[in-house]
């Protein structure tokens, strides 16, 4: 077995750092963009667009149908290198029903309606409690 040189160890360290940075990049980007949006007073999830792209189809509404194995190496490589004639079969995304996006759960009207309903329920409960105490204190 040969000895490992210092430059090989340094190369291994740099390669592992680059791999970790590549894996962590989407999470770091999401964290930074969310903090920027909140500092600007915008919605943290959608940036006041009121919609979020579907993670299944990446906002296109269509997904590649790879079959039972879940991937097709030949089709992926041919599309990567733009080989004409080989195309993956595209099907409608079932997660977003081919829309490509969802309403933002933090700032959509559904969220506001839900909060309104909850506040109305609390107000009604408080009103009922006040009526019950009024009946107890009534001299009649």
Short mmCIF file of N, CA and C in Angstrom, two decimals:
data_model
loop_
_atom_site.label_atom_id
_atom_site.label_comp_id
_atom_site.label_asym_id
_atom_site.label_seq_id
_atom_site.Cartn_x
_atom_site.Cartn_y
_atom_site.Cartn_z
N UNK A 1 0.84 -1.17 0.00
CA UNK A 1 0.00 0.00 0.00
C UNK A 1 0.89 1.24 0.00
N UNK A 2 0.51 2.17 -0.87
CA UNK A 2 1.32 3.37 -1.00
C UNK A 2 0.91 4.41 0.04
N UNK A 3 1.83 5.29 0.31
CA UNK A 3 1.56 6.39 1.24
C UNK A 3 0.73 7.47 0.54
N UNK A 4 -0.13 8.09 1.32
CA UNK A 4 -0.95 9.18 0.79
C UNK A 4 -0.18 10.48 0.99
N UNK A 5 -0.09 11.27 -0.07
CA UNK A 5 0.64 12.53 0.01
C UNK A 5 -0.25 13.63 0.59
N UNK A 6 0.38 14.72 0.97
CA UNK A 6 -0.34 15.85 1.55
C UNK A 6 -1.27 16.49 0.52
N UNK A 7 -0.87 16.53 -0.73
CA UNK A 7 -1.72 17.13 -1.75
C UNK A 7 -2.96 16.27 -2.00
N UNK A 8 -2.83 14.96 -1.87
CA UNK A 8 -4.00 14.09 -2.03
C UNK A 8 -4.99 14.29 -0.88
N UNK A 9 -4.49 14.45 0.33
CA UNK A 9 -5.35 14.71 1.49
C UNK A 9 -6.04 16.06 1.33
N UNK A 10 -5.28 17.07 0.85
CA UNK A 10 -5.87 18.38 0.63
C UNK A 10 -6.95 18.30 -0.45
N UNK A 11 -6.70 17.55 -1.51
CA UNK A 11 -7.69 17.38 -2.57
C UNK A 11 -8.95 16.69 -2.06
N UNK A 12 -8.77 15.69 -1.22
CA UNK A 12 -9.91 15.00 -0.63
C UNK A 12 -10.72 15.94 0.26
N UNK A 13 -10.02 16.77 1.03
CA UNK A 13 -10.71 17.74 1.90
C UNK A 13 -11.48 18.77 1.09
N UNK A 14 -10.86 19.31 0.06
CA UNK A 14 -11.53 20.30 -0.78
C UNK A 14 -12.72 19.67 -1.50
N UNK A 15 -12.54 18.47 -2.00
CA UNK A 15 -13.64 17.78 -2.68
C UNK A 15 -14.82 17.53 -1.75
N UNK A 16 -14.53 17.12 -0.52
CA UNK A 16 -15.62 16.88 0.43
C UNK A 16 -16.31 18.19 0.82
N UNK A 17 -15.55 19.28 0.95
CA UNK A 17 -16.17 20.58 1.23
C UNK A 17 -17.07 21.02 0.08
N UNK A 18 -16.62 20.82 -1.16
CA UNK A 18 -17.44 21.18 -2.31
C UNK A 18 -18.71 20.34 -2.39
N UNK A 19 -18.59 19.07 -2.06
CA UNK A 19 -19.76 18.20 -2.06
C UNK A 19 -20.76 18.65 -1.00
N UNK A 20 -20.28 18.96 0.19
CA UNK A 20 -21.17 19.44 1.26
C UNK A 20 -21.82 20.77 0.88
N UNK A 21 -21.06 21.66 0.26
CA UNK A 21 -21.61 22.95 -0.15
C UNK A 21 -22.68 22.76 -1.23
N UNK A 22 -22.47 21.83 -2.13
CA UNK A 22 -23.45 21.55 -3.18
C UNK A 22 -24.74 20.98 -2.61
N UNK A 23 -24.62 20.12 -1.64
CA UNK A 23 -25.80 19.51 -1.03
C UNK A 23 -26.56 20.54 -0.19
N UNK A 24 -25.85 21.42 0.50
CA UNK A 24 -26.48 22.38 1.40
C UNK A 24 -26.97 23.65 0.70
N UNK A 25 -26.58 23.87 -0.55
CA UNK A 25 -26.91 25.12 -1.24
C UNK A 25 -28.41 25.42 -1.31
N UNK A 26 -29.28 24.49 -1.65
CA UNK A 26 -30.71 24.84 -1.71
C UNK A 26 -31.28 25.25 -0.35
N UNK A 27 -30.85 24.60 0.72
CA UNK A 27 -31.34 24.96 2.06
C UNK A 27 -30.84 26.33 2.48
N UNK A 28 -29.58 26.62 2.20
CA UNK A 28 -29.02 27.94 2.54
C UNK A 28 -29.72 29.03 1.74
N UNK A 29 -29.97 28.77 0.45
CA UNK A 29 -30.65 29.73 -0.39
C UNK A 29 -32.07 30.00 0.11
N UNK A 30 -32.78 28.95 0.49
CA UNK A 30 -34.14 29.12 1.01
C UNK A 30 -34.14 29.92 2.31
N UNK A 31 -33.16 29.66 3.17
CA UNK A 31 -33.07 30.40 4.43
C UNK A 31 -32.80 31.87 4.19
N UNK A 32 -31.86 32.18 3.30
CA UNK A 32 -31.50 33.57 3.03
C UNK A 32 -32.66 34.30 2.37
N UNK A 33 -33.31 33.66 1.40
CA UNK A 33 -34.42 34.34 0.72
C UNK A 33 -35.60 34.56 1.67
N UNK A 34 -35.87 33.61 2.57
CA UNK A 34 -36.95 33.79 3.54
C UNK A 34 -36.65 34.94 4.49
N UNK A 35 -35.40 35.05 4.92
CA UNK A 35 -35.05 36.15 5.83
C UNK A 35 -35.11 37.49 5.11
N UNK A 36 -34.74 37.53 3.83
CA UNK A 36 -34.84 38.77 3.08
C UNK A 36 -36.29 39.18 2.87
N UNK A 37 -37.14 38.19 2.57
CA UNK A 37 -38.56 38.50 2.39
C UNK A 37 -39.18 39.03 3.67
N UNK A 38 -38.84 38.42 4.80
CA UNK A 38 -39.44 38.88 6.05
C UNK A 38 -38.92 40.27 6.42
N UNK A 39 -37.68 40.57 6.11
CA UNK A 39 -37.17 41.91 6.42
C UNK A 39 -37.81 42.98 5.53
N UNK A 40 -38.30 42.58 4.36
CA UNK A 40 -38.99 43.51 3.48
C UNK A 40 -40.49 43.56 3.75
N UNK A 41 -40.96 42.76 4.71
CA UNK A 41 -42.37 42.76 5.05
C UNK A 41 -43.21 41.91 4.11
N UNK A 42 -42.59 40.99 3.43
CA UNK A 42 -43.31 40.13 2.49
C UNK A 42 -43.56 38.77 3.13
N UNK A 43 -44.39 37.97 2.48
CA UNK A 43 -44.65 36.61 2.95
C UNK A 43 -43.37 35.81 2.85
N UNK A 44 -43.04 35.04 3.90
CA UNK A 44 -41.79 34.28 3.92
C UNK A 44 -41.78 33.15 2.92
N UNK A 45 -42.93 32.58 2.60
CA UNK A 45 -42.97 31.42 1.72
C UNK A 45 -43.06 31.79 0.24
N UNK A 46 -43.93 32.74 -0.11
CA UNK A 46 -44.16 33.00 -1.53
C UNK A 46 -43.68 34.37 -1.99
N UNK A 47 -43.29 35.25 -1.09
CA UNK A 47 -42.85 36.58 -1.50
C UNK A 47 -43.99 37.43 -2.04
N UNK A 48 -45.19 37.27 -1.46
CA UNK A 48 -46.41 37.99 -1.86
C UNK A 48 -46.89 37.65 -3.27
N UNK A 49 -46.52 36.48 -3.78
CA UNK A 49 -47.05 36.03 -5.07
C UNK A 49 -48.37 35.28 -4.90
N UNK A 50 -48.67 34.87 -3.67
CA UNK A 50 -49.88 34.15 -3.30
C UNK A 50 -49.93 32.73 -3.87
N UNK A 51 -48.81 32.25 -4.43
CA UNK A 51 -48.76 30.88 -4.92
C UNK A 51 -47.34 30.32 -4.77
N UNK A 52 -47.27 28.99 -4.63
CA UNK A 52 -46.01 28.29 -4.47
C UNK A 52 -45.91 27.24 -5.57
N UNK A 53 -44.76 27.11 -6.20
CA UNK A 53 -44.58 26.12 -7.27
C UNK A 53 -44.66 24.71 -6.71
N UNK A 54 -45.25 23.82 -7.49
CA UNK A 54 -45.38 22.42 -7.09
C UNK A 54 -44.00 21.77 -7.09
N UNK A 55 -43.71 21.02 -6.04
CA UNK A 55 -42.41 20.35 -5.96
C UNK A 55 -42.36 19.09 -6.82
N UNK A 56 -43.51 18.55 -7.17
CA UNK A 56 -43.54 17.34 -7.98
C UNK A 56 -43.17 17.59 -9.43
N UNK A 57 -43.68 18.69 -10.00
CA UNK A 57 -43.43 18.99 -11.41
C UNK A 57 -42.59 20.24 -11.60
N UNK A 58 -42.18 20.87 -10.52
CA UNK A 58 -41.36 22.09 -10.52
C UNK A 58 -42.04 23.24 -11.25
N UNK A 59 -43.36 23.31 -11.10
CA UNK A 59 -44.11 24.43 -11.65
C UNK A 59 -44.55 24.29 -13.09
N UNK A 60 -44.28 23.18 -13.73
CA UNK A 60 -44.65 23.03 -15.14
C UNK A 60 -46.02 22.40 -15.33
N UNK A 61 -46.48 21.60 -14.37
CA UNK A 61 -47.75 20.91 -14.51
C UNK A 61 -47.61 19.54 -15.16
N UNK A 62 -46.42 19.22 -15.66
CA UNK A 62 -46.16 17.94 -16.30
C UNK A 62 -44.96 17.25 -15.65
N UNK A 63 -45.04 15.94 -15.56
CA UNK A 63 -43.93 15.15 -15.04
C UNK A 63 -43.50 14.14 -16.08
N UNK A 64 -42.25 13.72 -16.00
CA UNK A 64 -41.76 12.66 -16.87
C UNK A 64 -42.25 11.32 -16.33
N UNK A 65 -42.73 10.48 -17.23
CA UNK A 65 -43.17 9.15 -16.84
C UNK A 65 -42.02 8.18 -17.09
N UNK A 66 -41.37 7.76 -16.02
CA UNK A 66 -40.20 6.91 -16.15
C UNK A 66 -40.52 5.43 -16.09
N UNK A 67 -41.71 5.08 -15.74
CA UNK A 67 -42.04 3.67 -15.66
C UNK A 67 -41.81 3.10 -14.29
N UNK A 68 -41.68 1.79 -14.19
CA UNK A 68 -41.64 1.13 -12.89
C UNK A 68 -40.37 1.39 -12.08
N UNK A 69 -39.25 1.67 -12.72
CA UNK A 69 -38.00 1.85 -11.99
C UNK A 69 -37.82 3.26 -11.44
N UNK A 70 -38.51 4.23 -12.00
CA UNK A 70 -38.42 5.60 -11.49
C UNK A 70 -37.36 6.44 -12.17
N UNK A 71 -36.59 5.87 -13.09
CA UNK A 71 -35.61 6.65 -13.84
C UNK A 71 -35.32 5.96 -15.16
N UNK A 72 -34.81 6.72 -16.11
CA UNK A 72 -34.41 6.18 -17.40
C UNK A 72 -33.14 6.91 -17.80
N UNK A 73 -32.02 6.26 -17.66
CA UNK A 73 -30.71 6.87 -17.88
C UNK A 73 -30.54 7.35 -19.31
N UNK A 74 -30.99 6.58 -20.27
CA UNK A 74 -30.81 6.94 -21.68
C UNK A 74 -31.61 8.20 -22.01
N UNK A 75 -32.84 8.28 -21.55
CA UNK A 75 -33.67 9.45 -21.82
C UNK A 75 -33.10 10.69 -21.13
N UNK A 76 -32.66 10.54 -19.89
CA UNK A 76 -32.09 11.68 -19.16
C UNK A 76 -30.83 12.21 -19.85
N UNK A 77 -29.94 11.32 -20.25
CA UNK A 77 -28.71 11.75 -20.91
C UNK A 77 -28.99 12.35 -22.28
N UNK A 78 -29.94 11.78 -23.02
CA UNK A 78 -30.25 12.33 -24.34
C UNK A 78 -30.87 13.72 -24.22
N UNK A 79 -31.70 13.95 -23.20
CA UNK A 79 -32.26 15.29 -23.01
C UNK A 79 -31.21 16.27 -22.51
N UNK A 80 -30.26 15.77 -21.70
CA UNK A 80 -29.19 16.62 -21.20
C UNK A 80 -28.32 17.12 -22.35
N UNK A 81 -27.98 16.23 -23.26
CA UNK A 81 -27.13 16.59 -24.39
C UNK A 81 -27.92 17.00 -25.62
N UNK A 82 -29.23 17.18 -25.47
CA UNK A 82 -30.13 17.67 -26.51
C UNK A 82 -30.07 16.82 -27.77
N UNK A 83 -30.14 15.51 -27.61
CA UNK A 83 -30.20 14.60 -28.75
C UNK A 83 -31.64 14.61 -29.25
N UNK A 84 -31.81 14.87 -30.53
CA UNK A 84 -33.17 14.95 -31.07
C UNK A 84 -33.75 13.55 -31.27
N UNK A 85 -35.04 13.47 -31.15
CA UNK A 85 -35.73 12.21 -31.38
C UNK A 85 -36.03 11.41 -30.14
N UNK A 86 -35.29 11.63 -29.05
CA UNK A 86 -35.53 10.87 -27.83
C UNK A 86 -36.15 11.82 -26.79
N UNK A 87 -37.40 11.57 -26.47
CA UNK A 87 -38.10 12.41 -25.50
C UNK A 87 -38.78 11.51 -24.47
N UNK A 88 -38.77 11.95 -23.22
CA UNK A 88 -39.46 11.21 -22.18
C UNK A 88 -40.95 11.49 -22.29
N UNK A 89 -41.75 10.48 -22.00
CA UNK A 89 -43.20 10.65 -22.02
C UNK A 89 -43.60 11.55 -20.85
N UNK A 90 -44.40 12.55 -21.14
CA UNK A 90 -44.84 13.49 -20.11
C UNK A 90 -46.29 13.22 -19.75
N UNK A 91 -46.57 13.22 -18.45
CA UNK A 91 -47.93 13.02 -17.96
C UNK A 91 -48.28 14.17 -17.03
N UNK A 92 -49.58 14.38 -16.83
CA UNK A 92 -50.04 15.45 -15.94
C UNK A 92 -49.63 15.15 -14.51
N UNK A 93 -49.24 16.17 -13.79
CA UNK A 93 -48.86 16.03 -12.39
C UNK A 93 -50.11 15.79 -11.56
N UNK A 94 -50.10 14.75 -10.77
CA UNK A 94 -51.26 14.44 -9.93
C UNK A 94 -51.23 15.20 -8.61
N UNK A 95 -50.08 15.71 -8.24
CA UNK A 95 -49.96 16.43 -6.97
C UNK A 95 -50.65 17.79 -7.03
N UNK A 96 -50.49 18.49 -8.15
CA UNK A 96 -51.07 19.82 -8.29
C UNK A 96 -52.20 19.85 -9.31
N UNK A 97 -52.61 18.71 -9.81
CA UNK A 97 -53.65 18.56 -10.82
C UNK A 97 -53.30 19.38 -12.07
N UNK A 98 -52.04 19.28 -12.49
CA UNK A 98 -51.50 19.90 -13.70
C UNK A 98 -51.58 21.42 -13.72
N UNK A 99 -51.72 22.06 -12.55
CA UNK A 99 -51.71 23.52 -12.49
C UNK A 99 -50.29 24.05 -12.38
N UNK A 100 -49.43 23.31 -11.68
CA UNK A 100 -48.05 23.74 -11.51
C UNK A 100 -47.80 24.53 -10.25
N UNK A 101 -48.87 24.89 -9.54
CA UNK A 101 -48.69 25.68 -8.32
C UNK A 101 -49.83 25.42 -7.36
N UNK A 102 -49.60 25.86 -6.11
CA UNK A 102 -50.59 25.79 -5.04
C UNK A 102 -50.78 27.18 -4.47
N UNK A 103 -51.90 27.40 -3.81
CA UNK A 103 -52.09 28.66 -3.08
C UNK A 103 -51.16 28.66 -1.87
N UNK A 104 -50.61 29.81 -1.56
CA UNK A 104 -49.72 29.92 -0.41
C UNK A 104 -50.53 29.72 0.87
N UNK A 105 -50.13 28.80 1.74
CA UNK A 105 -50.90 28.58 2.95
C UNK A 105 -50.80 29.72 3.96
N UNK A 106 -49.76 30.54 3.86
CA UNK A 106 -49.58 31.61 4.84
C UNK A 106 -50.36 32.88 4.48
N UNK A 107 -50.52 33.17 3.20
CA UNK A 107 -51.15 34.44 2.87
C UNK A 107 -52.35 34.32 1.94
N UNK A 108 -52.80 33.12 1.66
CA UNK A 108 -53.95 32.97 0.77
C UNK A 108 -55.23 33.34 1.51
N UNK A 109 -56.31 33.49 0.75
CA UNK A 109 -57.61 33.84 1.33
C UNK A 109 -58.12 32.74 2.24
N UNK A 110 -57.78 31.50 1.95
CA UNK A 110 -58.24 30.40 2.79
C UNK A 110 -57.72 30.56 4.21
N UNK A 111 -56.49 30.97 4.34
CA UNK A 111 -55.90 31.16 5.66
C UNK A 111 -56.62 32.29 6.40
N UNK A 112 -56.90 33.38 5.68
CA UNK A 112 -57.58 34.51 6.30
C UNK A 112 -59.01 34.13 6.69
N UNK A 113 -59.69 33.35 5.85
CA UNK A 113 -61.05 32.91 6.17
C UNK A 113 -61.00 32.01 7.40
N UNK A 114 -60.03 31.12 7.47
CA UNK A 114 -59.91 30.22 8.62
C UNK A 114 -59.68 31.03 9.91
N UNK A 115 -58.82 32.03 9.85
CA UNK A 115 -58.59 32.86 11.04
C UNK A 115 -59.86 33.61 11.43
N UNK A 116 -60.62 34.09 10.44
CA UNK A 116 -61.86 34.80 10.71
C UNK A 116 -62.86 33.88 11.40
N UNK A 117 -62.98 32.65 10.90
CA UNK A 117 -63.90 31.68 11.50
C UNK A 117 -63.49 31.39 12.95
N UNK A 118 -62.20 31.22 13.16
CA UNK A 118 -61.72 30.93 14.51
C UNK A 118 -62.01 32.09 15.46
N UNK A 119 -61.80 33.33 15.01
CA UNK A 119 -62.07 34.48 15.88
C UNK A 119 -63.56 34.61 16.16
N UNK A 120 -64.40 34.26 15.15
CA UNK A 120 -65.84 34.31 15.36
C UNK A 120 -66.29 33.26 16.39
N UNK A 121 -65.67 32.07 16.32
CA UNK A 121 -65.99 31.01 17.28
C UNK A 121 -65.60 31.45 18.70
N UNK A 122 -64.43 32.05 18.83
CA UNK A 122 -63.98 32.52 20.14
C UNK A 122 -64.91 33.61 20.66
N UNK A 123 -65.29 34.54 19.78
CA UNK A 123 -66.19 35.62 20.20
C UNK A 123 -67.55 35.06 20.61
N UNK A 124 -68.03 34.07 19.88
CA UNK A 124 -69.32 33.46 20.22
C UNK A 124 -69.23 32.73 21.56
N UNK A 125 -68.10 32.03 21.80
CA UNK A 125 -67.92 31.35 23.08
C UNK A 125 -67.87 32.35 24.22
N UNK A 126 -67.18 33.47 24.01
CA UNK A 126 -67.11 34.49 25.05
C UNK A 126 -68.47 35.11 25.30
N UNK A 127 -69.26 35.28 24.25
CA UNK A 127 -70.60 35.82 24.39
C UNK A 127 -71.48 34.84 25.17
N UNK A 128 -71.36 33.55 24.86
CA UNK A 128 -72.13 32.54 25.60
C UNK A 128 -71.72 32.49 27.07
N UNK A 129 -70.43 32.59 27.33
CA UNK A 129 -69.95 32.61 28.71
C UNK A 129 -70.48 33.83 29.46
N UNK A 130 -70.51 34.97 28.79
CA UNK A 130 -71.02 36.18 29.41
C UNK A 130 -72.51 36.04 29.69
N UNK A 131 -73.24 35.41 28.77
CA UNK A 131 -74.68 35.21 28.98
C UNK A 131 -74.92 34.25 30.13
N UNK A 132 -74.09 33.21 30.27
CA UNK A 132 -74.23 32.26 31.38
C UNK A 132 -73.98 32.95 32.71
N UNK A 133 -72.97 33.79 32.78
CA UNK A 133 -72.69 34.49 34.03
C UNK A 133 -73.78 35.50 34.34
N UNK A 134 -74.35 36.07 33.29
CA UNK A 134 -75.43 37.02 33.51
C UNK A 134 -76.64 36.31 34.11
N UNK A 135 -76.94 35.11 33.62
CA UNK A 135 -78.07 34.36 34.16
C UNK A 135 -77.83 33.96 35.61
N UNK A 136 -76.60 33.65 35.96
CA UNK A 136 -76.31 33.27 37.33
C UNK A 136 -76.48 34.46 38.29
N UNK A 137 -76.11 35.65 37.83
CA UNK A 137 -76.17 36.83 38.68
C UNK A 137 -77.54 37.46 38.68
N UNK A 138 -78.40 37.03 37.80
CA UNK A 138 -79.74 37.63 37.71
C UNK A 138 -80.57 37.29 38.96
N UNK A 139 -81.27 38.25 39.50
CA UNK A 139 -82.08 37.99 40.70
C UNK A 139 -83.37 37.23 40.39
N UNK A 140 -83.74 37.09 39.20
CA UNK A 140 -85.02 36.45 38.83
C UNK A 140 -84.87 35.01 38.91
#
